[in-house]
Amino acid sequence: MSSTLIAEQLLNGLQFGLMLFLIAAGLTLVFGILDILNVAHGSLYMAGAYVAAQTMQWTGSLLASIVVAAVVTGVVGLVIELVLIRKLVVRDHLAQVLGTFAIILIANDLVKMLWGPAPMMMNMPASLSGPVRLLPDLLYPAYRLLIIAVGLALALGLYLFVTRTRAGVLVRAGASNRQMATLMGVRVPLLFLGVFVLGAVLAAIAGALLGPVTAVQAGMGEQILILVLVCIVIGGIGSMRGAFVGALLVGFVDTAGRAFLPTLLKTFLSPAVASSVGPTLAAISIYLLMAVVLVFRPAGLFPARG
Amino acid sequence: MRVFHRLLVAALLLPVLALAQTPIKVGIANDLSGPFAALGAEARDGFNLALKQLGNKLGGHPAEFLQTDMGGNPDQAKQLVTRYIQRDKIDFFTGPIGSNVALAVGPALFAAKIPYLSNNPGPSQFAGAQCNDYWFGLSYQNDAFHEAAGKVAADRGFKKMVIIAPDYPAGKDALNGFKRGYKAAVNQEVYTKLGQIDYAAELAQLREAKPDAVYIFLPGGMGINFIKQFVSAGLNQNIKLVGPGFSADEDVIQAVGEPMIGMFNTAQWAFDLDNAQNKKFVEAFRKEYNNRNPSVYAAQAYDVIMAIDAAAKATGGNVSDRAAVLAALKKADFASVRGEFKYGVNNFPIQAYYARVIEKSADGRITNKLVGKVFDAYQDVYVGECKK
C-alpha cells in the first residue's frame, strides 16, 4: 500500500466526517437546546436535497440550489416548529419521537407525490465534476474538496457564532441549563424557534451539497440519520464541538475500516476468512467505537451539560 | 303484479348471468411504496398498458384485476395474498418486485393451486429444490444477468476485473454468478456495506488497482451513489463500468443522466430489440406515458398479462380447470416482447440474453442501446436440483 493511497484515504475520512458533521451540527443543536430528539432531521435533509435538485434542474447553478434549498427548508422548519415541535417540547420523549417520526412518514410520501417514486437527478456543475491533481500522483475529486472546504468553513462559522455572539451565548446557556436560562430572562420560545430553523437550514445545506454525490430519493434521510446519531452520541449530545469531533472520528474509523481492514486481515488470516470477516468488521467498527466511548465517557466526549 | 313478474324473471336469470360473467380474477400485489417503489411504478405501467390494450379482458373473457400496494414488505404481502386467496378467490397472481416477497408468498399460493407468474424476481430456491408447477419465472432467474455480464466482460477482453457488491446474500450470489460467466480469476472482490452512502474508500482502491473494468451489483440508491462518485473521481476515463440490467435501466438513468454513458449491462430484453411485438409495445408505451422509454420491469409486467391472456384463450375461459391452465401457461404460446422462449423443467425461461450499453441517442436522449447477444439459449444452473 503506497503512501499516496494512505494520504488519499485519510482525506476521504476527513471528507466523510465533514459530510456527517453538516447534518450532525443541526441535530445536536436542536437536541441540546430543545431537549427533543428530532428524528425527522433526516427529512429536512431530504427536503433540502430535493429542493436543490429541482433548482439545479431549473437554473444549473449549485450556489443557487444551496441558497434556495436553505431558504425553502428554513421556512418548512419554521412551520414544523410552530405547528408541532412547540407542542411536543412539554411532552415526554416517547411522544416526541412518535410525533417527529410521523413527520418522516408524511415527508417521504409527500416527496413521492410531488416528484414521483424514482430517484431524482442532480448532477454537479461541469467545472467541479473532474479530479484535481493535488500531488504528482494524487488525484482527488474536485467536488469532494468543495465538501471539505464548505464543511470546514461551516464548522468555523458555527464555532464563532456559538462562542463570540450574543445569540451564541443564549444558545449555550439554553443547552447547559434551560431552566436557569429562562429564569435569567432568555425568551425561550423565540430561542427555540431560531435554533430549530437554524438546524433545518444546516440540514438543507448538507442535502444540497451531498445531492450531486448521492441518490436523491425518498428515505435518503433515515439512511444517513443513523450514522449521524452515532456521531452526536460519541461527541456528547448538544455540544457543537462534540458533533465536530464525533463526526470526524466516525468518518476516519469508517473509512479506515473499509480501506485498510480487509488488507490488514489478509496478512494473518486466510484470504477466504479475511474477505468474509473484513467487511463485517468494517461495518460494525463505528458502533464498536461508540460502545467504547460510552463505557468510558457515558455522556460522550464533550458533554454539553456540566 | 307486473313488478313482481319482472322481479321473478330477474331472479331466475340472475344465476345464469352470474355463471356467464364470473370474471377471471387476477391478483396483482403492486410495489408502489417502500424500497422498490420506482420499479413497482414501472411494472404497474406495464400491467396497465396490457390491460388497456386487452380492454380489461383475458382471452376475450371478462376479467377482474385486483391491484393493491403492499409496499415491498413480505409480511404485508403475505396478508394481502391470504385475502386474495380466501376472500377474492383469485385465479392468477403476479406483482412483487423483490425476491424476498416472492419467497414469502409463494408457498401459500402453490398450496392454494394458484399460478404465480413472476414479473421480476427469480429466486434460486424456486429454480432448484423448491421448484413448483404453479410457479412461472416468466422474467429471468436471478443469476442470469450476472452470468451474462461475466461473459460480456470476458468477451470484451477485460483482463483485470474488480467486482463489487453489498455484503448480503444476494450480493454474494451476484458476484458468484458473475465469476461463473467470466470463467477467469477476478483481480479483487469487494464487499461493501448494505445501504452505503460514501464510496470514496473503495474508489481509492480502484484507482490503485487500475483494473480494465469494474462490475457493480449495487441495487437502488447504492448504485446511484457509486456511479456519481465514480465519475466525479474521474475513474470513468480509464475504467469501464459493467453491471446487471437492473443497475442500468431507465429508472437509474433518469436519476444519474450523463455519467452513466458508456456503462455495459445485460438483460433478456432491450427496448430496441427487433421483433414485431416489441416494436408495438414500445410505441404504445411511449404514446401512453409521455414519450418515456419502457424499462425491463414494464416489459416483464406487460408479458405477464399477455401470458395469462393466452392461457385464458387456450382454456376457453375455464380457468378453474387448473391442469389445463398450467399446461397452457407452460407452452408460453404468446408473442413475448423479448422474442421466443420456452420453459425449462423448473418453469424458468430458457432464453437469449443481450448486452446493452448506455449512449446518447440521435434525439439527445440518454438510453440503452443493444450491442449484441450474449447467450442464445441460457438456462439457469439450478434446474438440476429441481425434482418434481
XYZ file of C-alpha atoms in Angstrom:
694
model
C 0.000 0.000 0.000
C 1.584 3.246 -1.135
C 1.801 6.393 0.950
C -0.323 8.335 -1.553
C -3.106 5.798 -1.122
C -2.911 6.235 2.639
C -2.962 10.023 2.194
C -5.962 9.747 -0.108
C -7.826 7.534 2.341
C -7.135 9.986 5.181
C -8.546 12.740 3.007
C -11.573 10.521 2.344
C -12.042 10.046 6.080
C -11.901 13.800 6.652
C -14.341 14.399 3.816
C -16.844 11.792 5.030
C -16.546 13.125 8.585
C -17.268 16.684 7.463
C -20.177 15.404 5.378
C -21.654 13.874 8.526
C -20.866 16.977 10.565
C -23.008 19.125 8.267
C -26.043 17.107 9.352
C -24.915 16.398 12.913
C -24.494 20.116 13.697
C -28.184 20.862 13.290
C -29.347 17.714 15.025
C -27.171 18.200 18.080
C -28.180 21.844 18.356
C -31.884 21.007 18.415
C -31.366 18.065 20.742
C -29.189 20.063 23.124
C -31.381 23.112 23.405
C -34.949 21.957 22.855
C -34.175 18.629 24.560
C -36.123 16.928 21.809
C -34.802 14.123 19.636
C -35.936 15.264 16.231
C -35.828 12.025 14.236
C -37.289 13.999 11.332
C -33.988 15.851 10.950
C -33.232 13.419 8.129
C -36.424 14.515 6.396
C -35.239 18.125 6.457
C -32.003 16.900 4.886
C -34.068 15.128 2.229
C -36.202 18.222 1.663
C -33.037 20.243 1.142
C -31.727 17.726 -1.391
C -34.992 17.651 -3.362
C -35.394 21.419 -3.471
C -31.755 21.744 -4.505
C -32.133 19.109 -7.236
C -35.193 20.914 -8.587
C -33.430 24.277 -8.508
C -30.394 22.724 -10.162
C -32.565 21.433 -13.000
C -34.066 24.864 -13.499
C -31.007 27.075 -13.075
C -27.960 24.819 -13.390
C -26.277 26.711 -10.602
C -25.013 24.929 -7.494
C -24.882 28.129 -5.466
C -28.496 28.945 -6.325
C -29.527 25.408 -5.371
C -27.879 25.672 -1.968
C -29.412 29.090 -1.250
C -32.922 28.161 -2.403
C -32.766 24.837 -0.535
C -31.674 26.618 2.651
C -34.443 29.226 2.404
C -37.254 26.816 1.499
C -36.254 24.239 4.107
C -35.826 27.012 6.676
C -39.446 28.001 6.076
C -40.517 24.363 6.335
C -38.618 24.153 9.636
C -40.355 27.303 10.837
C -43.771 25.822 10.125
C -42.907 22.482 11.752
C -41.648 24.247 14.879
C -44.741 26.435 15.204
C -47.232 23.679 14.448
C -45.738 20.619 16.087
C -42.435 20.961 17.937
C -43.768 23.741 20.170
C -46.415 21.354 21.462
C -44.056 18.402 21.752
C -41.450 20.209 23.845
C -43.533 19.906 27.002
C -44.380 16.232 26.381
C -42.300 13.157 27.254
C -39.673 11.638 24.975
C -41.971 8.932 23.642
C -44.459 11.499 22.367
C -41.595 13.485 20.836
C -40.167 10.506 18.986
C -43.618 9.421 17.756
C -44.506 12.958 16.722
C -41.343 13.556 14.749
C -41.447 10.021 13.343
C -44.829 10.924 11.881
C -43.097 13.733 10.002
C -40.756 11.182 8.397
C -43.694 9.155 7.079
C -45.533 12.215 5.826
C -42.398 13.715 4.275
C -41.483 10.542 2.383
C -44.950 10.259 0.880
C -45.150 13.959 0.142
C -41.884 13.762 -1.768
C -43.207 10.799 -3.762
C -46.385 12.716 -4.543
C -44.509 15.779 -5.705
C -41.575 14.212 -7.550
C -42.595 10.576 -8.105
C -41.074 7.419 -6.635
C -38.000 7.331 -8.881
C -34.810 8.953 -7.584
C -34.237 12.478 -8.791
C -31.415 13.662 -10.979
C -28.948 16.141 -9.543
C -25.596 16.394 -11.229
C -22.673 18.512 -10.201
C -21.588 21.501 -12.265
C -19.190 20.516 -15.046
C -16.427 22.670 -13.580
C -16.338 20.553 -10.421
C -17.019 17.152 -11.929
C -13.453 16.016 -12.552
C -10.483 15.226 -10.335
C -7.784 17.701 -9.295
C -4.094 16.825 -9.069
C -3.019 17.575 -5.502
C 0.358 15.825 -5.618
C 2.195 14.347 -8.623
C 0.396 11.039 -8.185
C -2.532 12.024 -6.007
C -5.731 12.888 -7.839
C -8.708 13.956 -5.780
C -12.271 14.726 -6.928
C -12.794 18.487 -7.056
C -16.287 18.167 -5.660
C -15.055 16.360 -2.566
C -12.570 19.175 -1.988
C -15.532 21.545 -2.096
C -17.325 19.459 0.543
C -14.215 19.627 2.729
C -13.977 23.398 2.266
C -17.642 24.067 2.998
C -17.597 21.684 5.960
C -14.581 23.406 7.498
C -15.988 26.881 6.817
C -19.307 25.952 8.372
C -17.578 24.447 11.396
C -15.570 27.624 11.871
C -18.639 29.799 11.373
C -20.650 27.843 13.925
C -17.742 27.961 16.345
C -17.560 31.747 16.076
C -21.340 32.007 16.330
C -21.523 29.924 19.482
C -18.520 31.480 21.233
C -18.470 35.086 20.010
C -22.039 36.284 19.534
C -24.799 37.156 21.957
C -27.170 34.677 20.289
C -24.451 32.075 20.726
C -24.265 32.781 24.431
C -28.033 32.263 24.693
C -27.722 29.010 22.772
C -25.002 27.774 25.085
C -26.949 28.880 28.129
C -30.039 27.101 26.866
C -28.069 23.941 26.200
C -26.346 23.760 29.547
C -29.315 24.672 31.751
C -32.607 25.560 30.185
C -34.427 26.383 33.409
C -31.725 28.694 34.624
C -31.638 30.468 31.271
C -35.404 31.021 31.437
C -35.115 32.438 34.924
C -32.384 34.784 33.745
C -34.805 36.251 31.210
C -33.990 34.424 27.985
C -37.021 34.439 25.708
C -37.152 30.705 25.290
C -39.890 30.334 22.619
C -38.015 32.671 20.298
C -34.717 30.945 21.047
C -36.280 27.542 20.292
C -37.718 28.788 17.030
C -34.407 30.271 15.965
C -32.471 27.130 16.836
C -34.907 24.835 15.040
C -34.831 26.935 11.884
C -31.035 27.072 12.026
C -30.996 23.273 12.333
C -33.269 22.971 9.307
C -31.100 25.330 7.276
C -27.952 23.367 8.153
C -29.659 20.104 7.163
C -30.754 21.660 3.872
C -27.235 22.870 3.071
C -25.987 19.350 3.731
C -28.698 17.888 1.496
C -27.974 20.334 -1.319
C -24.237 19.767 -1.083
C -24.465 15.982 -0.952
C -27.174 15.710 -3.635
C -24.681 15.526 -6.525
C -22.746 12.623 -4.963
C -25.636 10.610 -3.520
C -29.011 9.316 -4.640
C -31.720 11.924 -4.131
C -34.678 9.722 -3.216
C -37.405 9.254 -0.640
C -35.994 7.683 2.520
C -32.484 9.080 1.992
C -32.749 10.891 5.334
C -33.218 7.841 7.523
C -30.244 6.112 5.940
C -27.827 8.804 6.971
C -29.566 9.719 10.236
C -28.347 6.564 11.989
C -24.722 7.417 11.262
C -25.325 10.983 12.380
C -26.879 9.821 15.651
C -23.745 7.787 16.309
C -21.663 10.940 15.747
C -23.569 13.066 18.242
C -23.746 10.316 20.845
C -19.968 9.918 20.660
C -19.422 13.659 20.750
C -21.858 14.390 23.543
C -25.419 15.417 22.847
C -25.926 19.146 22.479
C -22.279 20.020 22.018
C -21.202 21.561 18.730
C -17.565 20.711 19.412
C -18.665 17.178 20.266
C -20.554 16.841 16.995
C -17.464 18.004 15.093
C -15.072 15.602 16.834
C -17.619 12.766 16.792
C -18.288 13.172 13.075
C -14.585 13.236 12.230
C -13.951 10.154 14.379
C -16.768 8.272 12.699
C -15.574 9.419 9.262
C -11.998 8.279 9.877
C -12.846 4.998 11.593
C -15.429 4.051 8.968
C -13.178 4.901 6.023
C -10.116 3.271 7.585
C -12.167 0.176 8.358
C -13.270 -0.169 4.758
C -9.944 0.823 3.247
C -7.378 -0.941 5.387
C -9.059 -3.668 7.414
C -9.545 -6.273 4.640
C -5.892 -5.900 3.544
C -4.694 -5.990 7.139
C -6.660 -9.137 7.920
C -5.233 -10.896 4.880
C -1.765 -10.713 6.413
C -2.666 -13.068 9.247
C -5.868 -14.827 8.138
C -6.581 -16.987 5.118
C -7.938 -14.954 2.146
C -11.343 -16.659 2.315
C -11.807 -15.890 6.012
C -10.406 -12.380 5.626
C -12.742 -11.498 2.779
C -15.798 -12.563 4.749
C -14.745 -11.161 8.141
C -13.276 -7.905 6.798
C -16.447 -6.215 5.501
C -18.443 -7.282 8.540
C -15.844 -5.949 10.929
C -15.594 -2.707 8.941
C -19.361 -2.331 9.080
C -19.512 -2.597 12.864
C -16.339 -0.596 13.540
C -18.154 2.675 14.232
C -20.591 1.001 16.602
C -17.651 -0.546 18.432
C -16.170 2.946 18.663
C -19.432 4.244 20.100
C -19.609 1.427 22.646
C -16.035 2.052 23.801
C -16.626 5.795 24.137
C -19.831 5.229 26.103
C -18.123 2.822 28.509
C -15.506 5.401 29.479
C -17.483 8.625 28.908
C -21.197 7.816 29.321
C -22.193 11.379 28.405
C -19.996 11.473 25.295
C -16.617 13.131 24.762
C -17.787 16.713 25.285
C -20.939 16.721 27.414
C -22.877 19.960 26.985
C -24.466 19.827 30.393
C -21.795 20.117 33.055
C -98.136 -7.632 -10.247
C -96.101 -6.549 -13.203
C -93.346 -5.520 -10.875
C -93.496 -8.939 -9.253
C -93.178 -10.633 -12.619
C -90.222 -8.614 -13.541
C -88.566 -9.393 -10.271
C -89.252 -13.068 -10.733
C -87.740 -13.083 -14.187
C -84.779 -11.159 -12.932
C -84.334 -13.535 -10.016
C -84.448 -16.555 -12.312
C -81.974 -15.005 -14.728
C -79.516 -13.888 -12.088
C -77.695 -17.190 -11.512
C -77.383 -17.665 -15.277
C -75.893 -14.217 -15.683
C -73.598 -14.762 -12.771
C -72.381 -18.027 -14.246
C -71.727 -16.477 -17.618
C -69.973 -13.476 -16.153
C -67.847 -14.959 -13.399
C -64.780 -12.953 -14.269
C -61.282 -14.339 -14.311
C -59.631 -12.818 -11.285
C -56.014 -11.707 -11.291
C -54.419 -10.559 -8.038
C -51.651 -8.027 -8.582
C -49.589 -7.180 -5.495
C -48.048 -3.887 -6.552
C -44.865 -2.407 -5.127
C -45.804 1.261 -5.132
C -44.264 2.332 -1.854
C -41.264 1.058 0.060
C -37.842 0.086 -1.246
C -38.891 -0.906 -4.776
C -41.363 1.923 -5.388
C -39.702 3.209 -8.557
C -39.534 -0.268 -10.121
C -43.038 -1.077 -8.916
C -44.368 2.008 -10.668
C -42.701 0.862 -13.899
C -44.290 -2.583 -13.543
C -47.705 -1.044 -12.867
C -47.425 0.979 -16.067
C -46.605 -2.227 -17.956
C -49.595 -4.059 -16.447
C -51.957 -1.195 -17.145
C -50.863 -0.804 -20.740
C -51.575 -4.501 -21.373
C -54.961 -4.259 -19.619
C -55.891 -1.264 -21.702
C -54.941 -2.996 -24.947
C -56.935 -6.087 -23.984
C -59.929 -3.980 -22.945
C -59.717 -5.450 -19.435
C -60.490 -8.908 -20.817
C -58.440 -12.090 -20.797
C -58.700 -14.307 -23.858
C -61.825 -12.310 -24.683
C -63.490 -13.289 -21.392
C -64.496 -10.848 -18.667
C -61.759 -10.355 -16.141
C -61.178 -8.519 -12.924
C -57.814 -7.150 -11.872
C -57.259 -6.535 -8.186
C -54.349 -4.156 -7.738
C -53.158 -3.481 -4.208
C -49.984 -1.879 -2.919
C -48.020 -3.971 -0.434
C -45.033 -1.687 -0.070
C -42.347 -4.291 -0.777
C -42.990 -5.689 2.674
C -43.087 -9.521 2.888
C -45.452 -9.535 5.893
C -47.879 -7.125 4.303
C -47.685 -9.108 1.063
C -48.488 -12.338 2.913
C -51.626 -10.801 4.436
C -52.666 -9.464 1.075
C -52.178 -12.847 -0.582
C -54.239 -14.563 2.121
C -57.037 -12.128 1.380
C -56.664 -12.646 -2.363
C -56.896 -16.424 -1.906
C -59.637 -16.689 0.690
C -61.934 -13.748 0.062
C -61.348 -12.749 -3.532
C -60.624 -16.280 -4.804
C -58.131 -15.175 -7.444
C -57.143 -17.370 -10.387
C -53.711 -15.875 -11.111
C -51.153 -13.966 -9.091
C -48.346 -11.550 -10.012
C -46.816 -8.235 -8.985
C -43.992 -8.276 -6.415
C -40.616 -6.856 -7.390
C -38.404 -8.298 -4.642
C -37.276 -11.914 -4.288
C -37.890 -11.740 -0.541
C -41.585 -11.099 -1.191
C -41.798 -13.821 -3.846
C -40.307 -16.336 -1.424
C -42.688 -15.220 1.330
C -45.912 -15.516 -0.665
C -45.024 -18.400 -2.999
C -45.811 -21.373 -0.699
C -49.332 -20.164 0.177
C -50.171 -19.645 -3.494
C -48.780 -23.019 -4.513
C -50.789 -24.733 -1.750
C -53.950 -22.975 -2.939
C -53.185 -24.059 -6.525
C -52.962 -20.535 -7.868
C -50.461 -19.968 -10.672
C -47.875 -17.310 -9.774
C -46.414 -15.637 -12.853
C -43.372 -13.661 -11.824
C -42.983 -10.239 -13.383
C -39.496 -9.847 -11.936
C -37.951 -11.909 -9.129
C -36.429 -15.283 -9.966
C -35.073 -16.648 -6.678
C -32.753 -19.659 -6.910
C -34.886 -21.539 -4.357
C -37.822 -21.710 -6.782
C -35.457 -22.699 -9.583
C -33.950 -25.534 -7.576
C -35.125 -27.562 -4.596
C -38.393 -25.662 -4.048
C -39.485 -25.660 -7.684
C -43.239 -25.906 -8.222
C -45.697 -26.448 -11.078
C -47.638 -23.355 -10.052
C -44.614 -21.086 -10.363
C -43.731 -19.443 -13.683
C -40.493 -17.467 -13.523
C -41.528 -15.575 -16.620
C -38.804 -12.938 -16.286
C -35.396 -14.491 -15.572
C -33.526 -16.448 -12.928
C -31.723 -14.045 -10.571
C -28.222 -15.222 -11.526
C -28.714 -14.857 -15.265
C -27.909 -11.134 -15.624
C -24.724 -11.586 -13.603
C -23.542 -14.603 -15.577
C -24.268 -12.793 -18.817
C -22.330 -9.758 -17.543
C -19.377 -12.027 -16.716
C -19.409 -13.326 -20.239
C -19.637 -9.788 -21.660
C -16.582 -8.784 -19.616
C -14.676 -11.832 -20.835
C -15.756 -11.337 -24.461
C -14.780 -7.667 -24.435
C -11.308 -8.655 -23.261
C -11.431 -7.037 -19.825
C -8.455 -8.887 -18.317
C -8.297 -7.233 -14.926
C -11.662 -7.109 -13.176
C -12.705 -5.715 -9.811
C -16.173 -6.810 -8.727
C -18.250 -5.052 -6.068
C -21.460 -5.954 -4.243
C -23.052 -5.256 -0.854
C -22.271 -7.683 1.945
C -25.567 -9.651 1.995
C -26.750 -12.943 0.459
C -27.952 -11.548 -2.885
C -24.653 -9.672 -3.229
C -22.640 -12.854 -2.800
C -24.905 -14.712 -5.265
C -24.444 -11.906 -7.776
C -20.660 -11.994 -7.640
C -20.613 -15.796 -7.804
C -22.876 -15.584 -10.864
C -20.507 -13.089 -12.464
C -17.498 -15.314 -11.797
C -19.303 -18.290 -13.368
C -19.812 -16.300 -16.560
C -16.358 -14.675 -16.510
C -14.589 -18.014 -16.060
C -11.155 -16.489 -15.306
C -9.982 -15.275 -11.899
C -11.022 -11.770 -10.909
C -8.464 -9.335 -9.553
C -10.404 -8.197 -6.489
C -13.734 -8.967 -4.903
C -15.010 -6.134 -2.723
C -17.970 -6.322 -0.377
C -19.439 -3.046 0.863
C -21.999 -2.174 3.495
C -25.664 -2.511 2.620
C -27.082 0.981 2.115
C -23.629 2.564 1.922
C -23.614 6.272 1.092
C -19.958 7.140 0.585
C -17.726 5.050 -1.698
C -14.555 7.148 -1.505
C -12.526 4.363 0.156
C -13.473 1.800 -2.487
C -12.812 4.287 -5.283
C -9.323 4.984 -3.936
C -8.656 1.238 -4.012
C -9.881 1.130 -7.609
C -7.542 3.929 -8.579
C -4.673 1.968 -7.032
C -5.667 -1.349 -8.627
C -6.136 0.140 -12.146
C -8.475 -2.584 -13.473
C -9.781 -2.676 -17.056
C -13.349 -2.728 -15.781
C -15.381 -2.850 -12.620
C -18.540 -4.876 -12.182
C -21.078 -3.454 -9.751
C -24.141 -5.064 -8.290
C -25.418 -2.204 -6.121
C -29.215 -2.088 -6.231
C -31.206 1.144 -5.918
C -29.650 4.197 -4.300
C -26.326 2.451 -3.693
C -25.679 2.137 -7.424
C -26.610 5.779 -7.989
C -24.244 6.871 -5.208
C -21.444 4.730 -6.609
C -21.762 5.788 -10.236
C -21.964 9.510 -9.409
C -18.878 9.277 -7.213
C -17.031 7.004 -9.669
C -17.429 9.584 -12.414
C -16.617 12.584 -10.230
C -13.371 10.837 -9.253
C -12.501 10.720 -12.951
C -12.237 6.929 -12.909
C -14.548 6.556 -15.914
C -11.729 7.759 -18.165
C -9.756 4.532 -17.813
C -12.097 2.013 -16.219
C -15.206 0.595 -17.868
C -18.359 0.109 -15.820
C -20.271 -3.141 -16.147
C -23.499 -4.019 -14.362
C -26.586 -6.191 -14.498
C -29.526 -4.685 -16.402
C -31.295 -3.554 -13.270
C -28.371 -1.311 -12.295
C -28.588 0.481 -15.606
C -32.238 0.706 -16.562
C -34.407 3.745 -17.231
C -35.068 4.405 -13.525
C -31.339 4.704 -12.760
C -30.577 6.569 -15.980
C -33.240 9.177 -15.145
C -31.567 9.765 -11.791
C -27.944 9.845 -12.932
C -28.004 11.066 -16.542
C -24.749 11.803 -18.401
C -22.372 9.998 -16.018
C -23.950 6.677 -16.997
C -22.826 6.928 -20.617
C -20.638 4.003 -21.619
C -21.857 1.547 -18.987
C -22.235 -2.049 -20.200
C -25.140 -4.056 -18.876
C -27.111 -7.208 -19.591
C -30.771 -8.215 -19.797
C -33.116 -10.621 -21.558
C -34.811 -7.671 -23.241
C -33.985 -4.248 -24.669
C -36.326 -1.545 -25.865
C -34.684 -1.607 -29.298
C -34.875 -5.385 -29.629
C -36.022 -6.136 -33.139
C -39.311 -8.046 -33.131
C -42.834 -7.093 -34.098
C -44.424 -7.449 -30.661
C -41.686 -5.371 -29.029
C -41.980 -2.581 -31.567
C -45.711 -2.468 -30.950
C -45.171 -2.454 -27.200
C -42.507 0.264 -27.143
C -44.517 2.502 -29.444
C -47.701 2.090 -27.395
C -45.808 2.618 -24.147
C -44.254 5.864 -25.350
C -47.616 7.093 -26.549
C -49.329 6.231 -23.284
C -46.651 7.511 -20.917
C -45.337 10.836 -22.008
C -42.850 9.609 -24.616
C -40.893 7.710 -21.951
C -38.884 4.620 -22.871
C -40.102 1.467 -21.118
C -37.781 -0.314 -18.686
C -37.325 -4.060 -18.357
C -39.798 -4.018 -15.423
C -42.540 -2.602 -17.612
C -41.753 -5.092 -20.378
C -41.907 -8.039 -17.987
C -45.204 -6.916 -16.469
C -46.669 -6.498 -19.948
C -45.555 -10.026 -20.827
C -47.189 -11.477 -17.704
C -50.618 -10.162 -18.691
C -50.149 -11.383 -22.268
C -49.173 -14.839 -20.974
C -52.327 -15.006 -18.835
C -54.372 -13.788 -21.784
C -53.029 -16.619 -23.943
C -53.761 -19.208 -21.243
C -57.307 -17.897 -20.809
C -57.835 -18.119 -24.542
C -56.435 -21.663 -24.749
C -58.704 -22.898 -21.956
C -61.792 -21.150 -23.337
C -62.036 -19.028 -20.223
C -62.466 -22.027 -17.947
C -59.576 -21.181 -15.662
C -60.898 -23.313 -12.814
C -59.503 -26.310 -14.707
C -56.046 -25.767 -13.254
C -54.376 -28.681 -15.043
C -55.386 -27.192 -18.385
C -54.277 -23.717 -17.261
C -50.840 -24.992 -16.212
C -50.428 -26.856 -19.493
C -51.421 -23.733 -21.444
C -49.106 -21.462 -19.457
C -46.215 -23.865 -19.856
C -46.472 -23.660 -23.640
C -45.650 -19.943 -23.442
C -47.705 -19.588 -26.594
C -47.870 -15.812 -26.794
C -45.897 -13.105 -28.549
C -43.378 -12.056 -25.928
C -41.634 -8.703 -26.271
C -38.316 -10.494 -25.715
C -38.954 -12.821 -28.667
C -39.497 -16.552 -28.451
C -38.590 -18.548 -25.385
C -39.546 -21.806 -23.738
C -39.660 -23.023 -20.161
C -37.264 -25.485 -18.571
C -38.342 -28.242 -16.170
C -38.346 -25.724 -13.312
C -40.612 -23.295 -15.211
C -37.822 -20.779 -15.653
C -37.275 -19.484 -19.184
C -34.584 -20.802 -21.475
C -33.914 -17.639 -23.422
C -31.465 -15.264 -25.036
C -29.625 -12.543 -23.105
C -28.286 -9.357 -24.614
C -25.533 -6.859 -23.942
C -26.567 -3.212 -23.853
C -24.535 -0.062 -23.494
C -25.761 3.333 -22.363
C -25.414 6.006 -25.022
C -26.799 9.316 -26.076
C -29.158 8.555 -28.941
C -29.680 10.668 -32.040
C -32.613 12.508 -30.446
C -30.450 13.522 -27.469
C -31.947 11.007 -25.075
C -29.623 9.026 -22.787
C -30.687 5.421 -23.004
C -29.611 1.824 -23.522
C -28.525 0.583 -26.915
C -28.484 -3.062 -27.838
C -24.956 -4.081 -28.828
C -25.076 -7.849 -29.124
C -26.297 -11.201 -27.973
C -24.544 -12.789 -25.008
C -26.343 -16.128 -24.789
C -28.623 -17.734 -27.378
C -30.470 -20.030 -25.014
C -29.343 -19.693 -21.446
C -30.707 -21.994 -18.765
C -30.045 -21.424 -15.065
C -27.674 -23.699 -13.150
C -30.254 -24.669 -10.514
C -32.516 -26.652 -12.820
C -30.707 -29.886 -11.910
C -31.822 -29.550 -8.292
C -35.458 -29.374 -9.330
C -37.028 -32.792 -8.761
C -40.732 -32.939 -9.438
